[in-house]
Short mmCIF file of C-alpha atoms in Angstrom, two decimals:
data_model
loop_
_atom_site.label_atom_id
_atom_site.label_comp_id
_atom_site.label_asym_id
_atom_site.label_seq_id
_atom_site.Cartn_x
_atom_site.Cartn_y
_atom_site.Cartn_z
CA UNK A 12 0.00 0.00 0.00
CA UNK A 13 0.84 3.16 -0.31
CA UNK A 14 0.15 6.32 1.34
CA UNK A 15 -0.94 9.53 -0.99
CA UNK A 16 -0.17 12.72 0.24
CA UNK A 17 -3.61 15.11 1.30
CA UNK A 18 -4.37 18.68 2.03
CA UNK A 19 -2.34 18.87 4.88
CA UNK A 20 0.55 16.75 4.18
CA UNK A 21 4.04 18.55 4.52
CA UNK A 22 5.73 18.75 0.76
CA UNK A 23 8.62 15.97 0.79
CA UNK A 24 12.36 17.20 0.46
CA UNK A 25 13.69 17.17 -2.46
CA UNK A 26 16.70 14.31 -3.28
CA UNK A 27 19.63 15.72 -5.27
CA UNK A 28 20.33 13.93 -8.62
CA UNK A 29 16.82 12.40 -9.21
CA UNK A 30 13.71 13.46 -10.58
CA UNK A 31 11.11 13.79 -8.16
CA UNK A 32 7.58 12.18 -9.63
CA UNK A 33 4.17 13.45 -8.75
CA UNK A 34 1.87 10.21 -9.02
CA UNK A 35 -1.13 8.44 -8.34
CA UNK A 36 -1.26 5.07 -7.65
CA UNK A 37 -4.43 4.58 -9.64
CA UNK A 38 -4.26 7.28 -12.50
CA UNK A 39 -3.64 5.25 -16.16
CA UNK A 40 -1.07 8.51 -17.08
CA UNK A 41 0.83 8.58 -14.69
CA UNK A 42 1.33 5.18 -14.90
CA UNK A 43 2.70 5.82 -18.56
CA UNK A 44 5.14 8.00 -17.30
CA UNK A 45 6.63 5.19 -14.33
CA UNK A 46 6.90 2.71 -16.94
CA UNK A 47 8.93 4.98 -19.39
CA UNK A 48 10.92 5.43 -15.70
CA UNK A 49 11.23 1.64 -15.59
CA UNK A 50 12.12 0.85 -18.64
CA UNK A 51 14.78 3.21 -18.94
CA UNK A 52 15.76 2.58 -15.36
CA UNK A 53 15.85 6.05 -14.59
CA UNK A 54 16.17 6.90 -10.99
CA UNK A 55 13.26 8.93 -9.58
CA UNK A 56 11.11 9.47 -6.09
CA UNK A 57 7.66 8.81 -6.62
CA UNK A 58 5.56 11.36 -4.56
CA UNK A 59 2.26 9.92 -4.34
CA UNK A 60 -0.76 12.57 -4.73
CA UNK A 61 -4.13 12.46 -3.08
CA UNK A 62 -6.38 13.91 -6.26
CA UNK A 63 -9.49 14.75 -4.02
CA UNK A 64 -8.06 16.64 -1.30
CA UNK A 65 -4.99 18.19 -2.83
CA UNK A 66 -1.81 19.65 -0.85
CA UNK A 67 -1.82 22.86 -0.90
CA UNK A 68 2.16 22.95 -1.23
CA UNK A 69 1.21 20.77 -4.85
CA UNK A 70 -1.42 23.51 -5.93
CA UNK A 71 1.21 26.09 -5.11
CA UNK A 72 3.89 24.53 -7.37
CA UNK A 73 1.44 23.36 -10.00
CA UNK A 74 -2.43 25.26 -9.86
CA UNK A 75 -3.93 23.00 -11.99
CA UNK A 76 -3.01 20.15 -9.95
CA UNK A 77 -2.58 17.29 -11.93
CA UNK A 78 -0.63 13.89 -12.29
CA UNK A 79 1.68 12.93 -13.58
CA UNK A 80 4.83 15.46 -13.09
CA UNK A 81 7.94 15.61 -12.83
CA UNK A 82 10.36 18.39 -11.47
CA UNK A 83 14.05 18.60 -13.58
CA UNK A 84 16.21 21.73 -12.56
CA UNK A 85 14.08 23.68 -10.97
CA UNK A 86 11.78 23.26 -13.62
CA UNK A 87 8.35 21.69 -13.35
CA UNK A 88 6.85 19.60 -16.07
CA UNK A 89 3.60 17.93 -16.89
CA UNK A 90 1.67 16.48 -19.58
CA UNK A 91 2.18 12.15 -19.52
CA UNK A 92 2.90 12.05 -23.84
CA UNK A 93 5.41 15.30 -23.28
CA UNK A 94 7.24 13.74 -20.65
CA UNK A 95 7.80 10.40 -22.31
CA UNK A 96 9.37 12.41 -25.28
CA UNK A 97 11.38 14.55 -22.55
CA UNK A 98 12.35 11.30 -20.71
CA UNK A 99 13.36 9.50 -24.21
CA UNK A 100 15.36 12.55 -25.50
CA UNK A 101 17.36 13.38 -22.08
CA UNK A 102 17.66 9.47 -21.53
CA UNK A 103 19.00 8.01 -25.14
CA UNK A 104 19.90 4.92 -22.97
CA UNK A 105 17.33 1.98 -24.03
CA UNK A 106 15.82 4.03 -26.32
CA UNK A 107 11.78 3.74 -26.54
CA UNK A 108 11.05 5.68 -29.76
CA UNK A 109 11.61 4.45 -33.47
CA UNK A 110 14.45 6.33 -34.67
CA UNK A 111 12.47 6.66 -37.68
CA UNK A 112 10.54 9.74 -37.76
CA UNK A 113 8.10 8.41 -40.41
CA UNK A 114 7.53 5.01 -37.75
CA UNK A 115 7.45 7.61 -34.51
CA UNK A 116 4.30 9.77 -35.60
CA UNK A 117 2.86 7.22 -36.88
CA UNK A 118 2.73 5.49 -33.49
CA UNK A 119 1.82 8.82 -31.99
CA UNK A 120 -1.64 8.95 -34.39
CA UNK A 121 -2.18 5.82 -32.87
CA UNK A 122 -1.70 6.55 -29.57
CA UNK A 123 -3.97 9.60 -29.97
CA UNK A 124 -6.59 7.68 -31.53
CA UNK A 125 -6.61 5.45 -28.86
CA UNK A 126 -7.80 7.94 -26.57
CA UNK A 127 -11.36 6.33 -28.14
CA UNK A 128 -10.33 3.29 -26.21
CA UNK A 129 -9.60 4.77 -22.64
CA UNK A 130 -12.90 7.82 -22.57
CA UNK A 131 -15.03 4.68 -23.59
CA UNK A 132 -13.90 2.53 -21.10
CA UNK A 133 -14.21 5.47 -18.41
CA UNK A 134 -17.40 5.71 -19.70
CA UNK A 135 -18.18 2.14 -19.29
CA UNK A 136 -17.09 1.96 -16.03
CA UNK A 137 -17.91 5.07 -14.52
CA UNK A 138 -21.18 6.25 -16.14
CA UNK A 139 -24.31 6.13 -14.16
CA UNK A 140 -25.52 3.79 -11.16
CA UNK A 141 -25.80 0.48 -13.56
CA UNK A 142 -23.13 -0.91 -16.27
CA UNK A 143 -24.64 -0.06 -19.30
CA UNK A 144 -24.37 -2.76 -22.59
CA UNK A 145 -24.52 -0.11 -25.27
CA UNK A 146 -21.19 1.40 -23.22
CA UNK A 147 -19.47 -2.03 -23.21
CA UNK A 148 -20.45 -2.73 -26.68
CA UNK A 149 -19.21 0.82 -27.83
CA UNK A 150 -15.70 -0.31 -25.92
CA UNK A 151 -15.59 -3.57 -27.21
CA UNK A 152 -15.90 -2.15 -31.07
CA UNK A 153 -12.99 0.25 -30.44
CA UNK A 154 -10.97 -2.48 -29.37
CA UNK A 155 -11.67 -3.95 -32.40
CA UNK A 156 -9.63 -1.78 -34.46
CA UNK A 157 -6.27 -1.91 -31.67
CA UNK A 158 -6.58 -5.84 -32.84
CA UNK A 159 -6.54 -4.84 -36.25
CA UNK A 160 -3.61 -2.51 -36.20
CA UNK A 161 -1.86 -4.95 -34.26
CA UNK A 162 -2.18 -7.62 -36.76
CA UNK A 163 -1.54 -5.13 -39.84
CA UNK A 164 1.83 -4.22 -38.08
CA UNK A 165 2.30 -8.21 -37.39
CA UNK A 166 4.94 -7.61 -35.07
CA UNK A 167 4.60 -9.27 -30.93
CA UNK A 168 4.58 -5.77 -29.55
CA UNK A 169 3.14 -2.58 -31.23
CA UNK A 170 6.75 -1.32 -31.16
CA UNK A 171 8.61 -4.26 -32.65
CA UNK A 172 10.05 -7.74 -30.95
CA UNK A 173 10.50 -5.96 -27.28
CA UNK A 174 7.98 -3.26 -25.84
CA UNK A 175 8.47 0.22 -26.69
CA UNK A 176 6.35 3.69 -26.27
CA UNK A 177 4.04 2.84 -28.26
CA UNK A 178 3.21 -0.53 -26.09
CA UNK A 179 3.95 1.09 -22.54
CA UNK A 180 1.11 4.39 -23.40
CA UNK A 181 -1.59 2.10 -24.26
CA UNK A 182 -0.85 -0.86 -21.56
CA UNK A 183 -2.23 1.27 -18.68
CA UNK A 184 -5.58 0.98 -20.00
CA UNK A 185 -5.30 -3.03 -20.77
CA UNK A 186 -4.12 -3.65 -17.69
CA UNK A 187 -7.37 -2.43 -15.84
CA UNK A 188 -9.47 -4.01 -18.71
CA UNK A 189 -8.99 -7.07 -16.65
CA UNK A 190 -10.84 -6.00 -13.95
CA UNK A 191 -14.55 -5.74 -15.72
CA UNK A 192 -15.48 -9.28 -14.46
CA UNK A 193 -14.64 -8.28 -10.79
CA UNK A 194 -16.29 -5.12 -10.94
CA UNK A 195 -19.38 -6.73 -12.62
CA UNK A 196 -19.85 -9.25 -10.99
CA UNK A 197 -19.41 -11.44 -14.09
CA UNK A 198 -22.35 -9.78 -15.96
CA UNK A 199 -19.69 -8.20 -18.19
CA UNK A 200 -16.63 -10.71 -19.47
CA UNK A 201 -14.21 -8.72 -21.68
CA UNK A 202 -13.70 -11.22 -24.57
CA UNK A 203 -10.06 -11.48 -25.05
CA UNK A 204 -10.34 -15.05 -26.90
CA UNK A 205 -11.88 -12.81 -29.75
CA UNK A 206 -8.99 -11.04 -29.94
CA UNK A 207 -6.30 -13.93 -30.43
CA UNK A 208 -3.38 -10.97 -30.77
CA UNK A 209 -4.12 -8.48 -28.70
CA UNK A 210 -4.06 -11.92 -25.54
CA UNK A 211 -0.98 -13.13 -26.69
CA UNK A 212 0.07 -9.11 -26.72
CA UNK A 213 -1.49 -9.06 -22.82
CA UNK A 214 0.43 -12.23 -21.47
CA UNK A 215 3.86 -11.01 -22.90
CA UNK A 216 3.18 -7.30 -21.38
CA UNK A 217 2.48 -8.73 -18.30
CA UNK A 218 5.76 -10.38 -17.87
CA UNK A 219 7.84 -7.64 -18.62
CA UNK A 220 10.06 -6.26 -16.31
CA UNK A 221 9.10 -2.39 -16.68
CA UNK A 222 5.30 -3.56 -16.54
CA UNK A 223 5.61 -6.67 -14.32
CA UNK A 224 6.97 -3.94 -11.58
CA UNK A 225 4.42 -1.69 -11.35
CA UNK A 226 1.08 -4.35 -12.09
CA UNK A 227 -1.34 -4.14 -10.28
CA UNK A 228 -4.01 -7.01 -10.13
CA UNK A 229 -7.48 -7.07 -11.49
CA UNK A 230 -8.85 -7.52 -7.89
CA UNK A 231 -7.03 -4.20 -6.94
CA UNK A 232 -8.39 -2.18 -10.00
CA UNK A 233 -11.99 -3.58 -9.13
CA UNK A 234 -11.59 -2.38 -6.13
CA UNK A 235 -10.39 0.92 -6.92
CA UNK A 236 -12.98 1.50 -9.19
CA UNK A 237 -15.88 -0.06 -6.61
CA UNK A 238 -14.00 2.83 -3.86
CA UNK A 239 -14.46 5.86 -6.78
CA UNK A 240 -18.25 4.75 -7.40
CA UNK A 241 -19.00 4.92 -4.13
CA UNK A 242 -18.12 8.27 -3.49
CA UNK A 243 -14.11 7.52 -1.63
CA UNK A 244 -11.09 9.46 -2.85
CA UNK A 245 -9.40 8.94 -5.99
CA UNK A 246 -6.36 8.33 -4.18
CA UNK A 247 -7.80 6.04 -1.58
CA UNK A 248 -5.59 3.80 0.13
CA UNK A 249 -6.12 0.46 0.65
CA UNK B 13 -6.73 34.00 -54.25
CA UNK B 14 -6.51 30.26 -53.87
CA UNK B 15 -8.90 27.42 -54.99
CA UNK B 16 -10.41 25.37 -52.26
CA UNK B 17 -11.38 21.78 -53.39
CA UNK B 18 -15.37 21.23 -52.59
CA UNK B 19 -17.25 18.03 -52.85
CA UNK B 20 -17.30 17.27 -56.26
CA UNK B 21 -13.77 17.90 -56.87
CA UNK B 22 -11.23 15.00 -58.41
CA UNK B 23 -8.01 14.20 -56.34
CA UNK B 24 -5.19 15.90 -57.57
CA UNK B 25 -2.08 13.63 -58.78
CA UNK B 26 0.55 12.95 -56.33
CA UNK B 27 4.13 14.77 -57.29
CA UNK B 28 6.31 12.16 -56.80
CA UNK B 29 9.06 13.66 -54.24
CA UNK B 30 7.23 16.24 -52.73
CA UNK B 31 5.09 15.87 -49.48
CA UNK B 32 1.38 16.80 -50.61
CA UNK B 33 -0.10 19.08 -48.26
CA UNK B 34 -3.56 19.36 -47.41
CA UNK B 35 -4.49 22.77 -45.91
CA UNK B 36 -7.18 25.24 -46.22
CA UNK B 37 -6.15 29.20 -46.46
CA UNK B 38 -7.73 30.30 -43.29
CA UNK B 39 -6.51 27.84 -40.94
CA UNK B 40 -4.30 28.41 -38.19
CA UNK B 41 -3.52 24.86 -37.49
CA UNK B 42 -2.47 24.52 -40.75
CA UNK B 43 -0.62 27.41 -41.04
CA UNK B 44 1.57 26.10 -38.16
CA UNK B 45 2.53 23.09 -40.48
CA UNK B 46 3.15 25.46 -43.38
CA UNK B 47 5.27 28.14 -41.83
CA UNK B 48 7.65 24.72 -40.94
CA UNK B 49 7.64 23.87 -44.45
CA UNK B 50 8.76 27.40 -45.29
CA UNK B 51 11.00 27.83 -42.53
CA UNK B 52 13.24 24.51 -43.34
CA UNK B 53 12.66 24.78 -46.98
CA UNK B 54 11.00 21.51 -47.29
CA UNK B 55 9.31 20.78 -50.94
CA UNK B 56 5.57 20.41 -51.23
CA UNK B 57 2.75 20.33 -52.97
CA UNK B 58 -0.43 22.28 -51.06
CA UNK B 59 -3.88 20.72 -51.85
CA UNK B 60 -6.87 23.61 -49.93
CA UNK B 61 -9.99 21.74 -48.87
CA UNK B 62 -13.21 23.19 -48.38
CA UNK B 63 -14.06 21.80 -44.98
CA UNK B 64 -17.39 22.98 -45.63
CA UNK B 65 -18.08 20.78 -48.59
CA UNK B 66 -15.44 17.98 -47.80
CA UNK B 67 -13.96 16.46 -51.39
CA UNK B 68 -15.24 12.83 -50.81
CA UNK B 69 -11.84 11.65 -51.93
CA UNK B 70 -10.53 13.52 -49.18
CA UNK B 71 -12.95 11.82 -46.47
CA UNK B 72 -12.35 8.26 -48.22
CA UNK B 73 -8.66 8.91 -47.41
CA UNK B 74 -9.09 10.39 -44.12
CA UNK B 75 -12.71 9.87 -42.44
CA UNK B 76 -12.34 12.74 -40.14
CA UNK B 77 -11.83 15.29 -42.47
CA UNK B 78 -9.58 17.16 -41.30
CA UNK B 79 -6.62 19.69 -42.32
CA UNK B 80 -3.64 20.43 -41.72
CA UNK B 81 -2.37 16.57 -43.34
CA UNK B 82 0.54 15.34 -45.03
CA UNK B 83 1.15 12.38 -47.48
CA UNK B 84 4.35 10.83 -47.08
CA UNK B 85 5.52 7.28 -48.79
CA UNK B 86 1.99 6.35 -49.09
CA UNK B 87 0.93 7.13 -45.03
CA UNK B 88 -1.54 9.90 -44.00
CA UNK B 89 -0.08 11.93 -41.26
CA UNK B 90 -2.08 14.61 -39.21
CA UNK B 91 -2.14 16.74 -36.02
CA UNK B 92 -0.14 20.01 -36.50
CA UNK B 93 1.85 19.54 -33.51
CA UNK B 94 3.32 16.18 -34.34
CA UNK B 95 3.48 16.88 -38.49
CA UNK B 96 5.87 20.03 -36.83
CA UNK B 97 8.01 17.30 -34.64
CA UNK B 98 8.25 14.85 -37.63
CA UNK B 99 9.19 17.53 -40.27
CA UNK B 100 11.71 18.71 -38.04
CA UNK B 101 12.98 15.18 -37.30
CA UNK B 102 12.94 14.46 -41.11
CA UNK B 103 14.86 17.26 -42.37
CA UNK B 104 17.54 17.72 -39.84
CA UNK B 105 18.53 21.25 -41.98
CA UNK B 106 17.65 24.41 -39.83
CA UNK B 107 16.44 22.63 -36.43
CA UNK B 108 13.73 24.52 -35.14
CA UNK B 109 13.42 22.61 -32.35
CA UNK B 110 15.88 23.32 -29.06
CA UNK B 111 18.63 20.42 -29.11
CA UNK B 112 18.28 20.56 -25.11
CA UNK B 113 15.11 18.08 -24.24
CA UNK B 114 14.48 20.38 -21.26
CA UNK B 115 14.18 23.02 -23.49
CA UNK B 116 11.99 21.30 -25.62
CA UNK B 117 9.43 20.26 -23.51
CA UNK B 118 9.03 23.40 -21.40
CA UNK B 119 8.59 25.08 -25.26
CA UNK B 120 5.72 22.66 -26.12
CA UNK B 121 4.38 22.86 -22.30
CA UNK B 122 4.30 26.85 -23.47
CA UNK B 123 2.33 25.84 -26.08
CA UNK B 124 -0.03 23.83 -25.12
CA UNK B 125 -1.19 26.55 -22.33
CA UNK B 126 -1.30 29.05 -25.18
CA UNK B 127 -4.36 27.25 -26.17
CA UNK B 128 -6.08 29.40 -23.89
CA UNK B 129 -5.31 32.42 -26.06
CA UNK B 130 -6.40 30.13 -29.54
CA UNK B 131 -9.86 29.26 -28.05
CA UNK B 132 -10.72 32.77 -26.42
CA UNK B 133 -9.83 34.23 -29.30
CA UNK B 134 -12.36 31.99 -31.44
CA UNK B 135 -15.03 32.88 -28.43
CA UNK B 136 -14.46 36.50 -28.76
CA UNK B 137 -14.64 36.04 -32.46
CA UNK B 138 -17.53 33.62 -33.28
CA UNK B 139 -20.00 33.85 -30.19
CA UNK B 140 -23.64 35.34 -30.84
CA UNK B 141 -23.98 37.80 -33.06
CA UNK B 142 -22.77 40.39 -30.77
CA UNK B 143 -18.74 40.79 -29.59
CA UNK B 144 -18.82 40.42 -26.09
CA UNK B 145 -16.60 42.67 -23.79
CA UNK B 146 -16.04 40.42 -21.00
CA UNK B 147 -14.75 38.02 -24.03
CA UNK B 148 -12.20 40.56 -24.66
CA UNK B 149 -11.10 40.63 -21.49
CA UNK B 150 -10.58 37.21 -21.25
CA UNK B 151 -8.88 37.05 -24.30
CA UNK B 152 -6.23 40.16 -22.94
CA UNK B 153 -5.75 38.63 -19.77
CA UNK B 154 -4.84 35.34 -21.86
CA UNK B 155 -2.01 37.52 -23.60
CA UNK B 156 -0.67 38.92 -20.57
CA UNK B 157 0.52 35.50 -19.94
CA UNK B 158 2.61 35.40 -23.22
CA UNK B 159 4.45 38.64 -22.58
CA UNK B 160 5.55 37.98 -18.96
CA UNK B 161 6.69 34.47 -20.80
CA UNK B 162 8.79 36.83 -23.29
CA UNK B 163 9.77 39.01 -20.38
CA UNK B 164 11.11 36.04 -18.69
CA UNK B 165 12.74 34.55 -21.52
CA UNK B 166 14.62 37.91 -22.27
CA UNK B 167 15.18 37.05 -26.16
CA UNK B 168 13.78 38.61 -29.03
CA UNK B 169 11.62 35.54 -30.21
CA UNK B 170 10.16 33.20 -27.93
CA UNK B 171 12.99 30.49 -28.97
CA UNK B 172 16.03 32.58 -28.81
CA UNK B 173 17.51 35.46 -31.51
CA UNK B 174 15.78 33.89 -34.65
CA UNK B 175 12.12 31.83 -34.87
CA UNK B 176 11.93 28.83 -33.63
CA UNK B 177 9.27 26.27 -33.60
CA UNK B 178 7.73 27.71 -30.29
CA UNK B 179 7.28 31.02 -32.03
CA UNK B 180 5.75 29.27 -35.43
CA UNK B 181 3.48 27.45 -33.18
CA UNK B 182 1.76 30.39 -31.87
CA UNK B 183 2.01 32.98 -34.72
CA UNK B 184 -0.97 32.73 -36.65
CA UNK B 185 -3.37 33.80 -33.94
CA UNK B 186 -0.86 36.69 -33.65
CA UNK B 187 -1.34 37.51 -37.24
CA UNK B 188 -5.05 37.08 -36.78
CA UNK B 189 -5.27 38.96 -33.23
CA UNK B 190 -4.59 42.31 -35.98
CA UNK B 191 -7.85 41.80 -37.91
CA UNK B 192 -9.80 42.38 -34.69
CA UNK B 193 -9.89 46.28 -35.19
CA UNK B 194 -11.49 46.12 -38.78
CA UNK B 195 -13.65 43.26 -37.86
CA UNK B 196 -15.31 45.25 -34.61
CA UNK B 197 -15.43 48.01 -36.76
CA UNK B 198 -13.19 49.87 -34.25
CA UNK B 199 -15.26 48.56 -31.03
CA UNK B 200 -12.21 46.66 -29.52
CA UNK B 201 -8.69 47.40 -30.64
CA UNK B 202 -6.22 45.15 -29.29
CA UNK B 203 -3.95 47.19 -26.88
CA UNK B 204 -0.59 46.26 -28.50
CA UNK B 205 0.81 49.41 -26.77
CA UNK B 206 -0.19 47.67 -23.39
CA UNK B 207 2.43 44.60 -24.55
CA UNK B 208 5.59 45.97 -25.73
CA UNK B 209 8.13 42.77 -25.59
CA UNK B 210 5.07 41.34 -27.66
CA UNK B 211 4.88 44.29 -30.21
CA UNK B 212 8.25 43.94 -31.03
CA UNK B 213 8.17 40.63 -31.83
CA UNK B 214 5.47 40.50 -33.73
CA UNK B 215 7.07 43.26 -35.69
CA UNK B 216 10.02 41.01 -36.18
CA UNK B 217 7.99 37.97 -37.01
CA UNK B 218 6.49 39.78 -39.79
CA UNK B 219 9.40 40.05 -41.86
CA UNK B 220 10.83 36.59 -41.32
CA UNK B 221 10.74 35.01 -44.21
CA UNK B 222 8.75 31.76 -43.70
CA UNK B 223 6.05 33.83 -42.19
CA UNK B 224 5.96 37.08 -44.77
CA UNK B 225 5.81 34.50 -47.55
CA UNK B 226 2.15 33.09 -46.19
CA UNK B 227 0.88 36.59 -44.30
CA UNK B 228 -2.41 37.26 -44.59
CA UNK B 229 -3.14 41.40 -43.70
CA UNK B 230 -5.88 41.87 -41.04
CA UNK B 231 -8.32 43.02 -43.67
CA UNK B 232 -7.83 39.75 -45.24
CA UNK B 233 -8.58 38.13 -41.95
CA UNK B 234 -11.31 40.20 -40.89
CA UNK B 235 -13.11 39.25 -44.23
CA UNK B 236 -12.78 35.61 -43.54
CA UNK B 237 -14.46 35.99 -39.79
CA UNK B 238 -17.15 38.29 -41.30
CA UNK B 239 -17.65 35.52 -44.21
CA UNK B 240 -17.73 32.76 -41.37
CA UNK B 241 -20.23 34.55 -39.39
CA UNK B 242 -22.56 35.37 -42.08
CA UNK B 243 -22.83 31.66 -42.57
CA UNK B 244 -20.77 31.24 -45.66
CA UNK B 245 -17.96 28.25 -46.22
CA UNK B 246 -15.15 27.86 -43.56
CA UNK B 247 -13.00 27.98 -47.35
CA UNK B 248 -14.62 30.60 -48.69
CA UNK B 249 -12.58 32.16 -51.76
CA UNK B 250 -12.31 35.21 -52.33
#
């Protein structure tokens, strides 16, 4: 468990020579951002953020408030698809970019259209008192076309033979797709044996080491997402 | 005047070599991607779309529509922000880009928080049939923003002592902010005299070469709002 830091907290001290990395435990972009950390193995101090009841010292430094973050040289930086660039650029070690510029944006229009993927599954989840079909069918169809692009690129990972950006921006979202049977109470499967590639794609993920570090389990999604319905933090700990 | 392609129009050949640009005159978004082209030089071909009356060879290529886009060995690439990082990537002649990832991402964090400038300049623009005073507030409090950023940065253009990408990024609401005089009929004048670090730059941008080459004079402007407002195509020629 761990603990995010509320209204009151005291700001933590700053540790020479690493980045210090304003999370959530729970949030899908912040989590892009620690993976890019772990994959790169770049050392860093998570500071975990309580969303709901915010410090004040963190609206001070940063008004709107928001994870993920990092601060660099006084400097402090936002923005989860900005910082993997930044982190990719300052860090050429393990580098998680094509260094083909015609491959790169080409990920990155895929990345953006993915966004379909993660405001329908909010909206699955999240939307009204009851799970709503239309929602998960809406999701389900979306996915649909990740499958496909997967299969047109016919690689193992999005990004090649080994994970790359592409893979770590969009696994956040995968990871809690998982968790639909949990949270409804089976009345909602998500059919991953329709979508032979994008399973095999989900069992490698899972075991590597940049993702494998920072999983959590479908049970602990559920849960978060049972604690948000019912009215508890975003940053509850449990 | 240019020739925007409407509904009915056939799909112009593809120049073998050159990038084909699709764009439409009175875009700022677009305009981004073409001051890049200018500014490094880059050959290209510009096809204008009436995004009123989308060429249905345009939408059977690209289903949302939209401009600015750029064909390149057979792929359709879009989003003027990312076109801007892959042309610069592409053509490593005249970087416009900082070489210092810190750099980098605190220019396209600038950026993306002068969208508040972009949008209440459309709302001041384009809302009801009357201009709105507390919309021109808004929009001048926006600005204030940008000239304590050029105060702070103590250079002559927002990305050192020539233009840079930051500075191509945000110019064409710049060029546009002039037209707001002749549209209100005098009502609102924007205050340049109230922003002098701003003034100047703008004076300098004006003459750069990548930017003269596409400028548009306010009245020019002005007639495209008053066109847009009176209900008549977004590519209006004229």
């Amino acid at each position: 468990m761990v603990k995010h830091l509320g209204k009151d907290s005291i700001e933590p001290k700053l540790i020479p020579g690493k980045y210090q990395f304003y999370t959530m435990r729970y949030c899908p972009y912040a989590q892009r951002v620690q993976l890019v950390l772990n994959a790169k193995k770049i050392p860093h101090d998570p500071v975990f953020i309580n969303l709901t009841e915010k410090p004040e010292w963190y609206l001070k430094m940063f008004p709107a408030g928001k994870v993920p973050a990092l601060t660099y040289e006084g400097k402090f930086l936002s923005e989860s698809l900005l910082l993997a660039d930044f982190l990719d650029e300052q860090h050429t070690q393990i580098p998680l970019w094509s260094n083909s510029p015609l491959q790169k944006i080409l990920d990155k229009i895929f990345i953006e259209s993915f966004g379909k993927v993660a405001s329908s599954f909010y909206k699955f989840m999240m939307t009204g008192s009851k799970l709503e079909k239309n929602n998960f069918d809406e999701l389900v169809e979306y996915i649909k076309l990740i499958e496909s692009e997967l299969k047109i690129r016919s690689t193992k990972y999005f990004g090649g033979e080994s994970p790359k950006m592409v893979d770590y921006m969009i696994w956040p979202w995968f990871e809690r797709i998982d968790c639909i049977g949990i949270f409804s109470k089976n009345l909602f499967i998500f059919p991953f044996d329709k979508f032979p590639k994008l399973a095999e794609w989900r069992n490698a993920m899972i075991t590597d080491e940049a993702v494998a570090s920072y999983y959590l389990s479908p049970e602990k999604h559920a849960q978060h997402f049972i604690n948000r319905k019912a009215g508890l933090p975003a940053a509850f700990d449990f």
